Short mmCIF file of C-alpha atoms in Angstrom, two decimals:
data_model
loop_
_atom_site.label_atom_id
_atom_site.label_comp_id
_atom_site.label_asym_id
_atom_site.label_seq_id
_atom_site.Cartn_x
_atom_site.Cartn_y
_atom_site.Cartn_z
CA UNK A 849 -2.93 15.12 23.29
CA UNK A 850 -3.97 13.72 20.15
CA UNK A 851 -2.04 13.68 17.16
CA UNK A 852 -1.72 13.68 13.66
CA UNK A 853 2.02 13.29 12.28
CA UNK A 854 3.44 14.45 9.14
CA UNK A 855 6.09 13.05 6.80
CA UNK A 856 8.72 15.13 8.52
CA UNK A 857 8.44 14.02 11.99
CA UNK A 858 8.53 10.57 11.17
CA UNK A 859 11.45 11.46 8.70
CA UNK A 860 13.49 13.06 11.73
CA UNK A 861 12.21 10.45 14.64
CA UNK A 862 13.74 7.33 12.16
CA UNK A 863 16.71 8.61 10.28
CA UNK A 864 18.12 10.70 13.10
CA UNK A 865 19.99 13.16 11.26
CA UNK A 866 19.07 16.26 12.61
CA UNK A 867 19.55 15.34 16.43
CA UNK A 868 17.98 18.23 17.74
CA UNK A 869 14.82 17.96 15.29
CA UNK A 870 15.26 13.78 15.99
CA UNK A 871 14.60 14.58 20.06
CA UNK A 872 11.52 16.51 19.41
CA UNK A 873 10.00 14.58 17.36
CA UNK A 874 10.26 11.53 19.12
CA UNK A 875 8.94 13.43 22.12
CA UNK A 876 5.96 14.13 20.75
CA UNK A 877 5.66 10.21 19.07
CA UNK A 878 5.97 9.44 22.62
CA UNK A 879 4.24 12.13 24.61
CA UNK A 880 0.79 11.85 22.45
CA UNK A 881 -2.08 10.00 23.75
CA UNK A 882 -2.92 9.19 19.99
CA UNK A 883 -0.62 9.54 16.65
CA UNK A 884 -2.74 9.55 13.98
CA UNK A 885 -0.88 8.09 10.39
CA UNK A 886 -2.85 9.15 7.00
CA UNK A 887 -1.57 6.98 4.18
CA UNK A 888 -0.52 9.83 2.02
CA UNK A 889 1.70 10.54 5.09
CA UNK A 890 3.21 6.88 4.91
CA UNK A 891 3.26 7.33 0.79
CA UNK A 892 5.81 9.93 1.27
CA UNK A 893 7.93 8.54 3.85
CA UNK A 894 8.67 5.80 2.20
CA UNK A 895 9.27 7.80 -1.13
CA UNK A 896 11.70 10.39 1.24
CA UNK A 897 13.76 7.07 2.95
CA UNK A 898 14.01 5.60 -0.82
CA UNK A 899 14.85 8.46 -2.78
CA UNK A 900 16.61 10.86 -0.08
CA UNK A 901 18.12 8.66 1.93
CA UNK A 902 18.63 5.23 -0.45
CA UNK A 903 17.00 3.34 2.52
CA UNK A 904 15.96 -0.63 1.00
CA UNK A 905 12.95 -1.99 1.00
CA UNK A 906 13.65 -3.70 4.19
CA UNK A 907 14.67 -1.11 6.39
CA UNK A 908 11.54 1.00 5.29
CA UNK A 909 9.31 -1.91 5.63
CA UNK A 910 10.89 -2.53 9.38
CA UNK A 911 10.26 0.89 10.30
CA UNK A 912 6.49 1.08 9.35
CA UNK A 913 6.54 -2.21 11.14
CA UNK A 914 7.94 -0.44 14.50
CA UNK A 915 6.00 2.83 13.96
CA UNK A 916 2.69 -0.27 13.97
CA UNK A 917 3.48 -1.49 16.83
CA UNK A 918 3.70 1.46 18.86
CA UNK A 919 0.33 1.12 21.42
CA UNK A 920 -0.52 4.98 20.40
CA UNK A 921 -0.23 4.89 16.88
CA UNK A 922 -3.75 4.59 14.49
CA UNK A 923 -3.68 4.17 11.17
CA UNK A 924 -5.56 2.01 8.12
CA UNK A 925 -3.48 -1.15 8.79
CA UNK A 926 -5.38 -2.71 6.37
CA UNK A 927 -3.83 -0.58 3.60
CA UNK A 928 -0.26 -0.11 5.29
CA UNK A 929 -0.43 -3.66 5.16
CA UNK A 930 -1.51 -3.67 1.24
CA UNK A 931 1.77 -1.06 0.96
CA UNK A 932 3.83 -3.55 2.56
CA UNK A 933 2.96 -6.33 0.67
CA UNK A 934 3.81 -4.82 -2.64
CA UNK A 935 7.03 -3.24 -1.51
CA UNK A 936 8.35 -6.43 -0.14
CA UNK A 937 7.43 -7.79 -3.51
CA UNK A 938 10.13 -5.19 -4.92
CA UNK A 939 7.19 -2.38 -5.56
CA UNK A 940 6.09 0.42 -5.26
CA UNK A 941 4.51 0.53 -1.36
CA UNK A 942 1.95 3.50 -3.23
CA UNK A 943 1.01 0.89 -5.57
CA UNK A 944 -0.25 -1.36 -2.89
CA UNK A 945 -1.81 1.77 -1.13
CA UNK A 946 -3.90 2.95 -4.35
CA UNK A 947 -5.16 -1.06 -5.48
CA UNK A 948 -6.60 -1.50 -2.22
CA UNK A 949 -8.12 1.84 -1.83
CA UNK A 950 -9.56 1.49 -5.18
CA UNK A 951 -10.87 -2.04 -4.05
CA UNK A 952 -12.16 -0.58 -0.78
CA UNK A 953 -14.18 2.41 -2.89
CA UNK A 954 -15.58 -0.73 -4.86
CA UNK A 955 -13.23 -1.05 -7.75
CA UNK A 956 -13.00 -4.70 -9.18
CA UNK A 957 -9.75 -4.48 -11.29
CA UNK A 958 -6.46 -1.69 -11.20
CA UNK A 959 -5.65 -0.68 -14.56
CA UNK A 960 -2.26 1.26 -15.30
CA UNK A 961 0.46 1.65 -17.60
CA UNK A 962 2.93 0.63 -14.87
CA UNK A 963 4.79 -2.56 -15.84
CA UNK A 964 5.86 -3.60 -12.18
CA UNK A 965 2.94 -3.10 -10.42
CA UNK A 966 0.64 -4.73 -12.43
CA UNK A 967 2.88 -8.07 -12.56
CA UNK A 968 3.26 -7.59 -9.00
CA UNK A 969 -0.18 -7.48 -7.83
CA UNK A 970 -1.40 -9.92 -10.50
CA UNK A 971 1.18 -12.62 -8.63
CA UNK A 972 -0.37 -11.69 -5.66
CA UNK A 973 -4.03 -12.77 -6.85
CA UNK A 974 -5.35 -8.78 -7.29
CA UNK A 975 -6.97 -7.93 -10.74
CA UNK A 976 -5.23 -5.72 -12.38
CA UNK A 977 -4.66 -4.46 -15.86
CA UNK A 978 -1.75 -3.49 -18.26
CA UNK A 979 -2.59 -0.19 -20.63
CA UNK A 980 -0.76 -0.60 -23.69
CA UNK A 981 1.19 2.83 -24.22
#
């Protein structure tokens, strides 16, 4: 069977606190002949491990690593990659997400009133742009 995932599976198959939710959903990671990963999906799993579970940067970061690695699993690596650069950097991993969609849909420069991630992807050679408030 092929597969697409949502936030919750992924939620229950890497925090393990629901053991009985945790088994079936990495049954079906496993079991599927394809697991496919939208980036809004990602976007919110790392928001979910932050914010509901005070996961760092690193341990989300090594988990979309894993869930990568998995032979069955599809997804834009090109953008989870983006993600990951800009969380590792201490952003947001959405930030990363939206500058290189934006870039792929033939934007030449992310503008936003977000401090962080324009300083952030700036020192990582992207154009973007500060809005004054």
């Amino acid at each position: 069977m092929k597969i697409t995932v949502d936030t919750n599976v992924l939620v229950r198959a890497a925090v393990q606190d629901d053991k009985k939710q945790a088994r079936q959903a990495a049954k079906v990671l496993k079991d599927a002949a394809l697991v496919a990963v939208p980036l809004p999906v990602l976007c919110e799993f790392v928001w979910v491990l932050n914010r509901g579970y005070q996961k760092s940067s690193v341990e989300i970061a090594d988990a979309i690593r894993r869930l990568m690695n998995c032979a069955n699993v599809v997804m834009n690596r090109p953008g989870v990659e983006a993600g990951l650069s800009i969380l590792e950097a201490g952003g947001d991993f959405a930030d990363g997400i939206t500058a290189h969609e934006g870039n792929w849909l033939g934007a030449e420069e992310l503008v936003s009133f977000d401090k962080q991630a324009v300083s952030i992807l700036q020192s990582q050679g992207h154009r973007a742009r500060l809005l004054s408030e």
